Coordinates of C-alpha atoms in Angstrom, one line a residue:
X1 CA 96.6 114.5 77.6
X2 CA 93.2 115.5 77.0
X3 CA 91.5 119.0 78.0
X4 CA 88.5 119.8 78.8
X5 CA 86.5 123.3 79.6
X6 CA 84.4 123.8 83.4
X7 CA 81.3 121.4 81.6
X8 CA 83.6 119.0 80.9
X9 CA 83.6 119.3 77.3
X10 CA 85.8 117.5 75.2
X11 CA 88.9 120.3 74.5
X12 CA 91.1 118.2 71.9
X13 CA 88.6 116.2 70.5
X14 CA 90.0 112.9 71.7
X15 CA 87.1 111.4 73.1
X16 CA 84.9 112.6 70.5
X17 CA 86.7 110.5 68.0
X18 CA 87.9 107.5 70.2
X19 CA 83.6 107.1 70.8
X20 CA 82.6 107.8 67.3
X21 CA 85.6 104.7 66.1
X22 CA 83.6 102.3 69.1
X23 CA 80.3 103.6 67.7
X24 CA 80.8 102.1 64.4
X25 CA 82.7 99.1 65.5
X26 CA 79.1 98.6 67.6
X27 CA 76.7 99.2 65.4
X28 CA 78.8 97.3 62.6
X29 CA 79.2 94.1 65.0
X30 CA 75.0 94.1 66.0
X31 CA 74.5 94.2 62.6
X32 CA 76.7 91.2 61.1
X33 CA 75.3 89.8 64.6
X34 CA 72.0 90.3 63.2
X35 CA 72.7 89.0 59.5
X36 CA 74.4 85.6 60.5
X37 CA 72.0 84.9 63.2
X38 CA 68.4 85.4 60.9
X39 CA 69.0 86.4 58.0
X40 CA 67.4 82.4 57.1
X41 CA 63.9 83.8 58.6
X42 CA 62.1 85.5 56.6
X43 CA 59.5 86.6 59.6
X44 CA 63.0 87.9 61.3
X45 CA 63.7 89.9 58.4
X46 CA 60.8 91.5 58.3
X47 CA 60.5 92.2 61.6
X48 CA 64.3 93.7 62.2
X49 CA 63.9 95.4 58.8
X50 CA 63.6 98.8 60.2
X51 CA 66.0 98.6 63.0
X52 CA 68.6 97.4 60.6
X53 CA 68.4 100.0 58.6
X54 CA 68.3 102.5 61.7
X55 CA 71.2 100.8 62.0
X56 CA 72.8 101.8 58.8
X57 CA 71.7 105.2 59.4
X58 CA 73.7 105.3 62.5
X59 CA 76.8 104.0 60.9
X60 CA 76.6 106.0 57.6
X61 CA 75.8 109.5 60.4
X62 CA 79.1 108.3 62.3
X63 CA 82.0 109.5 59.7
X64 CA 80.0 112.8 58.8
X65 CA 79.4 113.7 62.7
X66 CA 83.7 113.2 62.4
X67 CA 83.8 115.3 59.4
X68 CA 81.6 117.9 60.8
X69 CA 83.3 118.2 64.0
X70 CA 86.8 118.1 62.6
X71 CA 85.8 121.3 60.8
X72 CA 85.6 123.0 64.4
X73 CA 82.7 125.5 63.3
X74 CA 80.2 123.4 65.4
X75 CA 82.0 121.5 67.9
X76 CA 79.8 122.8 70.8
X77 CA 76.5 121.7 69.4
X78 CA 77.1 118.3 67.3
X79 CA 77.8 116.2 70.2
X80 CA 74.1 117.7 71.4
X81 CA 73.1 117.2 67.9
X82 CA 74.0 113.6 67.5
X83 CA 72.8 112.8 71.1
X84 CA 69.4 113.9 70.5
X85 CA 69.7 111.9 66.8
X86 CA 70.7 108.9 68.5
X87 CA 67.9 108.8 70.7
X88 CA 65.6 109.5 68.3
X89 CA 67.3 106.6 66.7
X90 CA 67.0 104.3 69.5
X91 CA 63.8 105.2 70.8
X92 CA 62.3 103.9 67.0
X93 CA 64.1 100.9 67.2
X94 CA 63.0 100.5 70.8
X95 CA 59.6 100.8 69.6
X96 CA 59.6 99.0 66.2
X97 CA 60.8 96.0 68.7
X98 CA 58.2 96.0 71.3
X99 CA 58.0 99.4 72.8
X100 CA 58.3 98.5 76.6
X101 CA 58.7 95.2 76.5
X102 CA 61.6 95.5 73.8
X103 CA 65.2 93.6 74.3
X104 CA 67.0 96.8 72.9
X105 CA 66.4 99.6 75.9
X106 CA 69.9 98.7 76.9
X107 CA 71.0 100.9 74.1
X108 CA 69.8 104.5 75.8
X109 CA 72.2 103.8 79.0
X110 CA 75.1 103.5 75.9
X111 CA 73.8 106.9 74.7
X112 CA 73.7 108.2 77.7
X113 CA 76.8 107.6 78.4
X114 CA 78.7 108.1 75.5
X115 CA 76.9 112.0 75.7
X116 CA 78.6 111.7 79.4
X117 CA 82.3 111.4 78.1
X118 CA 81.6 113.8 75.2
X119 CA 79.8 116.6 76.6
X120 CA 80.3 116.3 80.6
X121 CA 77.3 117.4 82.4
X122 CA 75.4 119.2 79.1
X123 CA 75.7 115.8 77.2
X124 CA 74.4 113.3 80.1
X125 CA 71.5 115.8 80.8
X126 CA 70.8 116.3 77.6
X127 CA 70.7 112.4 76.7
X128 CA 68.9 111.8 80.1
X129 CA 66.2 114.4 79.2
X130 CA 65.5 113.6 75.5
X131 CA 66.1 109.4 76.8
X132 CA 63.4 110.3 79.3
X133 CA 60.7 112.0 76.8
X134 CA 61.5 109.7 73.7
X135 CA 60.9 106.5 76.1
X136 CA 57.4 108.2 77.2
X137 CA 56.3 108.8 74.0
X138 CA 57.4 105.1 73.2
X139 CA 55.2 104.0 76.5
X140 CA 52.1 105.7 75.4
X141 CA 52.4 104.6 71.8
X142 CA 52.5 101.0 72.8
X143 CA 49.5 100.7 74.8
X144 CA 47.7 98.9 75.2
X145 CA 49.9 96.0 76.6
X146 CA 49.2 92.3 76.6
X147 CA 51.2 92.1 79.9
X148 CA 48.6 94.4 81.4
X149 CA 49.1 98.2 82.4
X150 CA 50.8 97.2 85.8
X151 CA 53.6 95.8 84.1
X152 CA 53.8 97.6 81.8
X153 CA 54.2 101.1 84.3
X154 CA 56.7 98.4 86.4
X155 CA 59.2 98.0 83.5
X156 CA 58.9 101.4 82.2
X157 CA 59.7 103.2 85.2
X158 CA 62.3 100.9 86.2
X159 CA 63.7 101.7 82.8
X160 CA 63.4 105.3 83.7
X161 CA 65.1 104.9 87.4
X162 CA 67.9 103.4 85.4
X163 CA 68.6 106.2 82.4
X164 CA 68.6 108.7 85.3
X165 CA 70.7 107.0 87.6
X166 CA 73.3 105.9 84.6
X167 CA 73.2 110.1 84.2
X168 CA 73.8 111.0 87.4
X169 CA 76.5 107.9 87.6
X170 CA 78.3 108.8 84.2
X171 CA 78.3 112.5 84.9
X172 CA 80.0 111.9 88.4
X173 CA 82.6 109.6 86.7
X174 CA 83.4 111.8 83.8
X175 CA 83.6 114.6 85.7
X176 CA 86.4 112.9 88.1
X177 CA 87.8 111.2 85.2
X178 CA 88.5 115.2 83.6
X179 CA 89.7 116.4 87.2
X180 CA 92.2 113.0 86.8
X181 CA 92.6 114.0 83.7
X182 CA 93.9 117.3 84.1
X183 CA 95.7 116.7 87.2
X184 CA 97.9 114.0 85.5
X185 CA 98.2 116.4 82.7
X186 CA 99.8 119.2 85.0
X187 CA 101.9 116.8 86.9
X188 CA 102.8 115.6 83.4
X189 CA 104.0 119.1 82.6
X190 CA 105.1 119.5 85.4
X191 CA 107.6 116.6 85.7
X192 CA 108.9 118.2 82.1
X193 CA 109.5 121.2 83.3
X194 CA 111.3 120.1 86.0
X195 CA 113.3 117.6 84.1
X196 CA 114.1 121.2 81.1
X197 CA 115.2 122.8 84.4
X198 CA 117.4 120.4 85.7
X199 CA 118.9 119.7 82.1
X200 CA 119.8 123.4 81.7
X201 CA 121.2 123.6 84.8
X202 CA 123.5 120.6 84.4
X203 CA 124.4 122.3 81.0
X204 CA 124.5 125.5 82.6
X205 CA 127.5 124.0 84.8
X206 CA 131.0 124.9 83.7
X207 CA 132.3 121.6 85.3
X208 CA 131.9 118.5 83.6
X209 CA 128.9 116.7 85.1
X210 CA 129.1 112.6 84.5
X211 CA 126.3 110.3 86.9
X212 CA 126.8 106.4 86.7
X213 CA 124.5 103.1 88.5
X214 CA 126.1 101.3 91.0
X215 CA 127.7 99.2 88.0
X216 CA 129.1 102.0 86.4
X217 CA 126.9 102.5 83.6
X218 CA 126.5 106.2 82.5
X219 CA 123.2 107.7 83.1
X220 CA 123.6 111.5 82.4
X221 CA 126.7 113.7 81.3
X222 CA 126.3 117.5 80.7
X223 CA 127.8 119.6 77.8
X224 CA 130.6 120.4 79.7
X225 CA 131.3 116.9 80.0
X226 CA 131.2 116.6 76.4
X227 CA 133.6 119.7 75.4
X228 CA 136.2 118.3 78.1
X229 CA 136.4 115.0 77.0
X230 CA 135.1 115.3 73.6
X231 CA 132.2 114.4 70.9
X232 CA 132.8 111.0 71.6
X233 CA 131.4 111.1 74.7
X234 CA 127.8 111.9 73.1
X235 CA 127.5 108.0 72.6
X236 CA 128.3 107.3 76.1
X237 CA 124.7 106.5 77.4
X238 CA 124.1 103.1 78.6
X239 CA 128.0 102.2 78.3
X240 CA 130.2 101.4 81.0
X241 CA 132.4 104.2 82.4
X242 CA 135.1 102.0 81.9
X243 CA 135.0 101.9 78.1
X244 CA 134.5 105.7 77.7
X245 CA 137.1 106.8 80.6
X246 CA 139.1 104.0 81.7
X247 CA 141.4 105.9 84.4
X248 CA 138.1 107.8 86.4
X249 CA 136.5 104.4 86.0
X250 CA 139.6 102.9 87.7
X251 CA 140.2 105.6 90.4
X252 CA 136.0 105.4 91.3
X253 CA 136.3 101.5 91.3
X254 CA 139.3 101.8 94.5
X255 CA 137.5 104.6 96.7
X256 CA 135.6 104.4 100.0
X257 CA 132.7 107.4 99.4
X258 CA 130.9 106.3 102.5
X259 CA 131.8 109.1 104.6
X260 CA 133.5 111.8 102.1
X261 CA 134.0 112.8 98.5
X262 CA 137.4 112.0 96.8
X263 CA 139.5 114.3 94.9
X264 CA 142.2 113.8 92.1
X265 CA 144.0 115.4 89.5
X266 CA 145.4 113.5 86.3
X267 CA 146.2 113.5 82.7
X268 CA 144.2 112.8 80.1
X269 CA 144.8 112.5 76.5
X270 CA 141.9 114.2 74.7
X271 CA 141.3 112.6 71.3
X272 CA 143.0 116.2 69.4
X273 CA 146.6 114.7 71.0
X274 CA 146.4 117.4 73.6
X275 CA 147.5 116.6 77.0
X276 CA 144.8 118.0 79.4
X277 CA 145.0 117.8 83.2
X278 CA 141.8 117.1 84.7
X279 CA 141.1 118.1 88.4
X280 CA 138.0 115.3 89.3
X281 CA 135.7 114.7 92.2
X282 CA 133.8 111.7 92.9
X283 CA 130.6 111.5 95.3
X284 CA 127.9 109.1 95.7
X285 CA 123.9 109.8 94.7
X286 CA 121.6 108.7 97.6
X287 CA 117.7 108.6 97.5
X288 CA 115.2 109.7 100.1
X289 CA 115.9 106.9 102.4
X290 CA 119.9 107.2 101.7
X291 CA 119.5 104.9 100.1
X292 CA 122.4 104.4 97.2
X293 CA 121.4 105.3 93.3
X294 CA 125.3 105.6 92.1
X295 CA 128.0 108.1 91.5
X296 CA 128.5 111.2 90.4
X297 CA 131.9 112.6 88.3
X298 CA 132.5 116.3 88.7
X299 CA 135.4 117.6 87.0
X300 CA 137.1 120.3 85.1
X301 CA 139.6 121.0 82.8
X302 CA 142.7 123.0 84.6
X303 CA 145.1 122.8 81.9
X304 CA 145.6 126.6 82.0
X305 CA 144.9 127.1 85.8
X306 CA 147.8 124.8 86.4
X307 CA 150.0 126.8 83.5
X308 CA 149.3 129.9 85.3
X309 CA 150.1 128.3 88.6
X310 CA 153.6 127.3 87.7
X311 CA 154.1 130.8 85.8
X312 CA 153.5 132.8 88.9
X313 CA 155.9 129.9 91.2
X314 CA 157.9 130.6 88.4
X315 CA 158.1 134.5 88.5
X316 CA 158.4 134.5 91.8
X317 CA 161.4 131.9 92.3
X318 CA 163.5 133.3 88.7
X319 CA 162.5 137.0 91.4
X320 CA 164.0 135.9 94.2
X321 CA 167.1 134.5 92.6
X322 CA 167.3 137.5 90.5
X323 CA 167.8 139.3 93.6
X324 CA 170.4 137.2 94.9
X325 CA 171.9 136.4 91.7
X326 CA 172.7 140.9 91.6
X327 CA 174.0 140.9 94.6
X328 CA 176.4 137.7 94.5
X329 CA 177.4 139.9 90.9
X330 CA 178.1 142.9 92.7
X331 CA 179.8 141.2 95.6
X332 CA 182.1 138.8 93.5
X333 CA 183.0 142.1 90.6
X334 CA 184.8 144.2 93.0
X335 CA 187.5 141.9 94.2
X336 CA 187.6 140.5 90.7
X337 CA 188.5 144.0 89.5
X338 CA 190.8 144.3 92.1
X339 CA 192.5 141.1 91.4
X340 CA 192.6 141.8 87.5
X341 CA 194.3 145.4 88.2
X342 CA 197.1 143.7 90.6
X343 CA 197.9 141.0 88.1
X344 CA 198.1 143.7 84.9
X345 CA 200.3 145.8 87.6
X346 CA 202.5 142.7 88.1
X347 CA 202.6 141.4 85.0
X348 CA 203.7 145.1 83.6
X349 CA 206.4 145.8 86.5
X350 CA 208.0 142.9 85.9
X351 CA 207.6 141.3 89.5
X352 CA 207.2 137.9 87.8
X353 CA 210.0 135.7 86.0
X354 CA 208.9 135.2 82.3
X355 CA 208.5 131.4 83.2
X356 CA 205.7 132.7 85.6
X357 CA 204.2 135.2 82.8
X358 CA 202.0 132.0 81.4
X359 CA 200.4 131.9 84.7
X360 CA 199.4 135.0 84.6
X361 CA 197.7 135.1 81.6
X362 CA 195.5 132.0 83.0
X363 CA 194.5 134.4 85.7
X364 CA 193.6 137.0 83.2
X365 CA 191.8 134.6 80.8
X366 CA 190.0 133.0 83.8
X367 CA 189.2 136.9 85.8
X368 CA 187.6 138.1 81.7
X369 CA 185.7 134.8 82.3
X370 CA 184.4 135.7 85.4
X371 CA 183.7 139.6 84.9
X372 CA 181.9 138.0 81.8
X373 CA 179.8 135.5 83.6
X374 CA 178.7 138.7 86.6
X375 CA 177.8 141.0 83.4
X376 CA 175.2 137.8 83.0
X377 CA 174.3 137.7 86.1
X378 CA 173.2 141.8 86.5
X379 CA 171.7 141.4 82.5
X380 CA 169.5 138.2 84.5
X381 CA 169.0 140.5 87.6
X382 CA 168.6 143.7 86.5
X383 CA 168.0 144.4 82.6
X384 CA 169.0 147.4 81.1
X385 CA 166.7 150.5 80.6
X386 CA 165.1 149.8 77.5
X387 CA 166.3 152.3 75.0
X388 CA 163.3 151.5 71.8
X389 CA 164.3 152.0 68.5
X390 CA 163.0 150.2 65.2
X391 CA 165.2 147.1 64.5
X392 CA 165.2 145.2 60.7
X393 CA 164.4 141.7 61.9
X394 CA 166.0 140.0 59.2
X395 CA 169.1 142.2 59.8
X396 CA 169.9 141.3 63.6
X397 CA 168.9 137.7 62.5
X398 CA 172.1 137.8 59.5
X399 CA 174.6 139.2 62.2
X400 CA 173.8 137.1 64.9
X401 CA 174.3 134.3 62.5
X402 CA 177.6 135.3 60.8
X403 CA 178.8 136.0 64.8
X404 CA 177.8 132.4 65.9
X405 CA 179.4 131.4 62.3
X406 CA 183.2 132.5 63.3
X407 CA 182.9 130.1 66.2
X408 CA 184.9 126.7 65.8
X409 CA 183.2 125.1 69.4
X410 CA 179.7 124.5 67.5
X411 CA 178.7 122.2 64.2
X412 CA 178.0 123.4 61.5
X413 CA 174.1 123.6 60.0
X414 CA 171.9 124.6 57.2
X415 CA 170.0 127.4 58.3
X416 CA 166.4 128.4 56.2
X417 CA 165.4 131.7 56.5
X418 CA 162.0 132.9 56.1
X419 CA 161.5 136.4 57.2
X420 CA 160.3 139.5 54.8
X421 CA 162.4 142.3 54.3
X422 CA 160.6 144.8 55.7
X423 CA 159.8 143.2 58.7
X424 CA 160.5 145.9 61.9
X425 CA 160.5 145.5 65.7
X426 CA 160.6 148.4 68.4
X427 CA 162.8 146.9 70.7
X428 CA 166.1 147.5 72.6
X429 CA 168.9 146.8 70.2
X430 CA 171.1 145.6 72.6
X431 CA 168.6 142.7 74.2
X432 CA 167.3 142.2 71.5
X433 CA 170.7 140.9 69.7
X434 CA 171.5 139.4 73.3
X435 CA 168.1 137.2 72.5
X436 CA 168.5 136.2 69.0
X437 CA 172.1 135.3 69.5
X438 CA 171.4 133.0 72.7
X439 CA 168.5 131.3 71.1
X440 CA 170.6 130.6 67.9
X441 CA 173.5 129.6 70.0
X442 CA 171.1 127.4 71.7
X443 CA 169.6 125.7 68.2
X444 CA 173.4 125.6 66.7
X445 CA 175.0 123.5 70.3
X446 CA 171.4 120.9 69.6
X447 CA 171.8 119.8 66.2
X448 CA 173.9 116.6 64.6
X449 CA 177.6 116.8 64.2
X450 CA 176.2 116.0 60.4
X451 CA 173.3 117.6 58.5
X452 CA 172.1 119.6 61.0
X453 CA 169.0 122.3 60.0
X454 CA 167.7 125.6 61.8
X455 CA 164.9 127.1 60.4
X456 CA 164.2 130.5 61.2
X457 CA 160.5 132.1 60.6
X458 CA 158.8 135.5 61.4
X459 CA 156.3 137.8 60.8
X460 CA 153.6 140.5 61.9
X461 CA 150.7 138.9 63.8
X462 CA 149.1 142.1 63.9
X463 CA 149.5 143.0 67.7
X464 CA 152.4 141.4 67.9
X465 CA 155.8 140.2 66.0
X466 CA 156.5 136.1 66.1
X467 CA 159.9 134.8 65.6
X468 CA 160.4 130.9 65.5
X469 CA 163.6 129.4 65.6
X470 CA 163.4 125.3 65.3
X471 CA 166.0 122.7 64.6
X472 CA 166.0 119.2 64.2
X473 CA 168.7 118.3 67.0
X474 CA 167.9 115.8 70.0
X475 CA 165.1 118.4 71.0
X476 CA 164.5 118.5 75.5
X477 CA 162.9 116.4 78.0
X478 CA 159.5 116.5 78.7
X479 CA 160.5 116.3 82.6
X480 CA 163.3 119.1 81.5
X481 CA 160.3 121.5 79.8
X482 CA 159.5 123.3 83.5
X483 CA 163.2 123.9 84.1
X484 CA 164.6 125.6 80.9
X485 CA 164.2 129.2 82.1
X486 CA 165.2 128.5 85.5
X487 CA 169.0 130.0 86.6
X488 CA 171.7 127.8 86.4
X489 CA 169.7 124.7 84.8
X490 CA 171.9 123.1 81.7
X491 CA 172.5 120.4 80.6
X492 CA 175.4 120.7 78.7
X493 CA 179.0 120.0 80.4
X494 CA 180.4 123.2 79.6
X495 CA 176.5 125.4 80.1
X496 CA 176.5 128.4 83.2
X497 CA 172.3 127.7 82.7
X498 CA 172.0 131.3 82.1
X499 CA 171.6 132.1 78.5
X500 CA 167.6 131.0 78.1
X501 CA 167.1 132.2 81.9
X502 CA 168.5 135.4 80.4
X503 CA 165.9 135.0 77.2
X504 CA 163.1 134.1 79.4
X505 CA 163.9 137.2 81.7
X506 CA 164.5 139.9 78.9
X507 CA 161.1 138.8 77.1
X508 CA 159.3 139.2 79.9
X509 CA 160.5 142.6 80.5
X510 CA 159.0 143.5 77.0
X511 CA 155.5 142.0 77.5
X512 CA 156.3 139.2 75.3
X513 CA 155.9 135.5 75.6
X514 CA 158.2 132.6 74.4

């Protein structure tokens, strides 16, 4: 928008050149006017000779007054400069054509006010003024009249009345035309302002901000909304919500927001593969009159808040059966160790007939079994006191695997270690062999009968040591994957459920994750 100072005067120049580009588009037109209409008479010639070529000197002064007040050295007094020109200008044109009585007066009320839009109140008084002595001068030059005086003083100060009254009138007009001006120019700024304000705000949001029509065309989205769901988003305007997110479009297209907002929680595939679950809300966008606008998508990505969720349930429940889990141990190893003693008494004594000896030693094997399955049960429970010493990784590694080796239940499998020499851990020896060996024994009971692989790989992170043992057997269920540390959970024939619980228990007591 234009600006303009307390006089009105033009701030950017706009007007200033907008006029001087209609100035010579007049003056151009009167004079091709001029040309085609006598330029066959040679009376007319000689007679708008000197008016024509006022008329050039207008149009040649009109690119140099541009020049000039590009330059910005004089811009307060070349519009006063060129006002006072141009009615110079005029008024010998005015006179050259018959003073008074002349058909081209009409051209000071153009001056005037073209000084108006120019200069505000300075140019129109300063047009009105010079107008008003320049047209004098021309009145008292031209007498006598052949009209007679009367007329004469009739038509001149008619002419007068109207240059002052087209003064007062332009001056009024420019002067509300700035005060529109610069209103509309602040609203303008404004409306901007506001619009930066809510833009950052939306962007400001942590939650992913989506507004559709009432046909489900996207309006607005946030950058939020653009790092939950992705770049692709970014070329989501004017598309329907149901190209770019099918399954919101789908849930907003089946609710009833006429009295509440709806909320939901689902999966969404983001386009790195990633599985993210997104917790949305819907709500509709009213005007002034409640009228409806659309809908508005607030969501979020709760991926981790729902990880951490079912960590802490799952802390809490693998706590409370840890508890009962020590006791049942306790509670079932004394009568075991009673039962154990009375059979080794018997079976020493000689109370049994050798054809009952076989029995007994199912009662042994079965009691070990037992006493072996509590001692899993307390490790779950109640881990040992951590004694810490520095462990070779790669050594505990090569004797878990020549121990799982000797055993005929399990395949056979080509097993790739990549783990440095020197690679150390400060950890209990004992759970530390106790972990290694049940997440071996775990990889060795997954692969094929035929061509199975484990890969073993580790090394110093820094602030931490990573071990990763993969194999390429049938792998677990995704609906299995919440269970796998959970007591008791196998599902193998022949699995207590208690060697990753017992994993998954001694890690945690080290600070670690798996």
């Amino acid at each position: 928008m234009n600006k303009s100072d307390n006089n009105g005067n033009d701030g950017d120049g706009g007007w200033f050149y907008r006029l001087m580009a209609g100035r010579a588009a007049f003056i151009a037109a009167t004079l091709l006017a001029g040309y085609f209409l006598f330029g066959r008479h040679e009376e007319a010639v000689y007679s708008l000779s000197l008016p024509a070529g006022l008329g050039v000197a207008g149009l040649l002064l009109t690119p140099l007054y541009a020049i000039w007040y590009r330059l910005k050295a004089g811009r307060k007094w070349i519009p006063r400069l060129q006002t006072l020109l141009d009615t110079m200008i005029v008024g010998l044109i005015v006179l050259w054509t018959g003073a008074v009585a002349s058909p081209f007066t009409f051209l000071y009320p153009l001056v005037i006010i073209s000084a108006c839009l120019v200069d505000g109140r300075r140019g129109g008084t300063t047009a009105a003024l010079s107008g008003t002595v320049f047209y004098a001068a021309i009145f008292l030059f031209g007498l006598p009249y052949r009209g007679g005086l009367a007329e004469a003083l009739f038509t001149f100060f008619v002419n007068m009345a109207a240059f002052n009254i087209t003064a007062i009138l332009g001056m009024a007009l420019v002067q509300r035309l700035r005060y529109t001006e610069t209103r509309l120019s602040r609203t303008v700024a404004d409306l901007r302002r506001i619009e930066d304000v809510q833009r950052h705000v939306a962007d400001s949001l942590r939650s992913g901000l989506i507004t559709v029509d009432e046909n489900g065309v996207i309006l607005t989205f946030n950058k939020a909304a653009r790092e939950i769901l992705g770049e692709g988003v970014a070329l989501a305007y004017g598309r329907p919500l149901a190209e770019v997110w099918p399954k919101a479009s789908g849930l907003l297209g089946g609710l009833d927001l006429q009295s509440r907002a709806e909320r939901f929680e689902f999966e969404y595939g983001a386009a790195d593969g990633r599985a993210k679950i997104i917790g949305i809300s819907f709500f509709k966008l009213l005007d002034d009159k409640e009228a409806p606008l659309g809908f508005g998508l607030l969501f979020q990505d709760i991926t981790e808040s729902r990880a951490r969720d079912e960590i802490l349930r799952r802390m809490e429940r693998l706590a409370s059966l840890g508890e009962m889990a020590a006791g049942l141990a306790h509670e079932i190893r004394n009568p075991l160790a009673s039962l154990s003693g009375a059979v080794e008494f018997m079976k020493e004594e000689g109370f049994v007939r050798p054809e009952g000896e076989r029995l007994l030693e199912i009662i042994l094997r079965e009691s070990g079994r037992l006493n072996g399955l509590t001692d899993a049960f307390l490790l779950y429970a109640r881990p040992e006191g951590r004694r810490m010493s520095p462990l070779s990784v790669r050594e505990e590694l090569g004797s878990s695997l020549a121990l799982i080796g000797r055993r005929k239940d399990i395949p056979k499998a080509a097993v790739e270690i990549d783990v440095p020499d020197g690679l150390v851990i400060n950890a209990d020896p004992g759970q530390f062999r106790q972990v290694i060996f049940n997440l071996l024994l775990n990889a060795y009971q997954s692969v094929p009968d035929d061509g199975g692989k484990i890969s073993i790989i580790a090394g110093d992170e820094g602030r931490c040591i990573d071990i990763s043992i993969s194999d390429n057997g049938r792998g677990i269920k995704k609906q299995d994957l919440a269970r796998v540390f959970d007591p008791f959970f196998t599902t193998r024939p022949d699995g207590t459920g208690l060697g990753l619980a017992i994993v998954h228990r001694l890690v945690q007591v080290w600070g670690g994750e798996i």
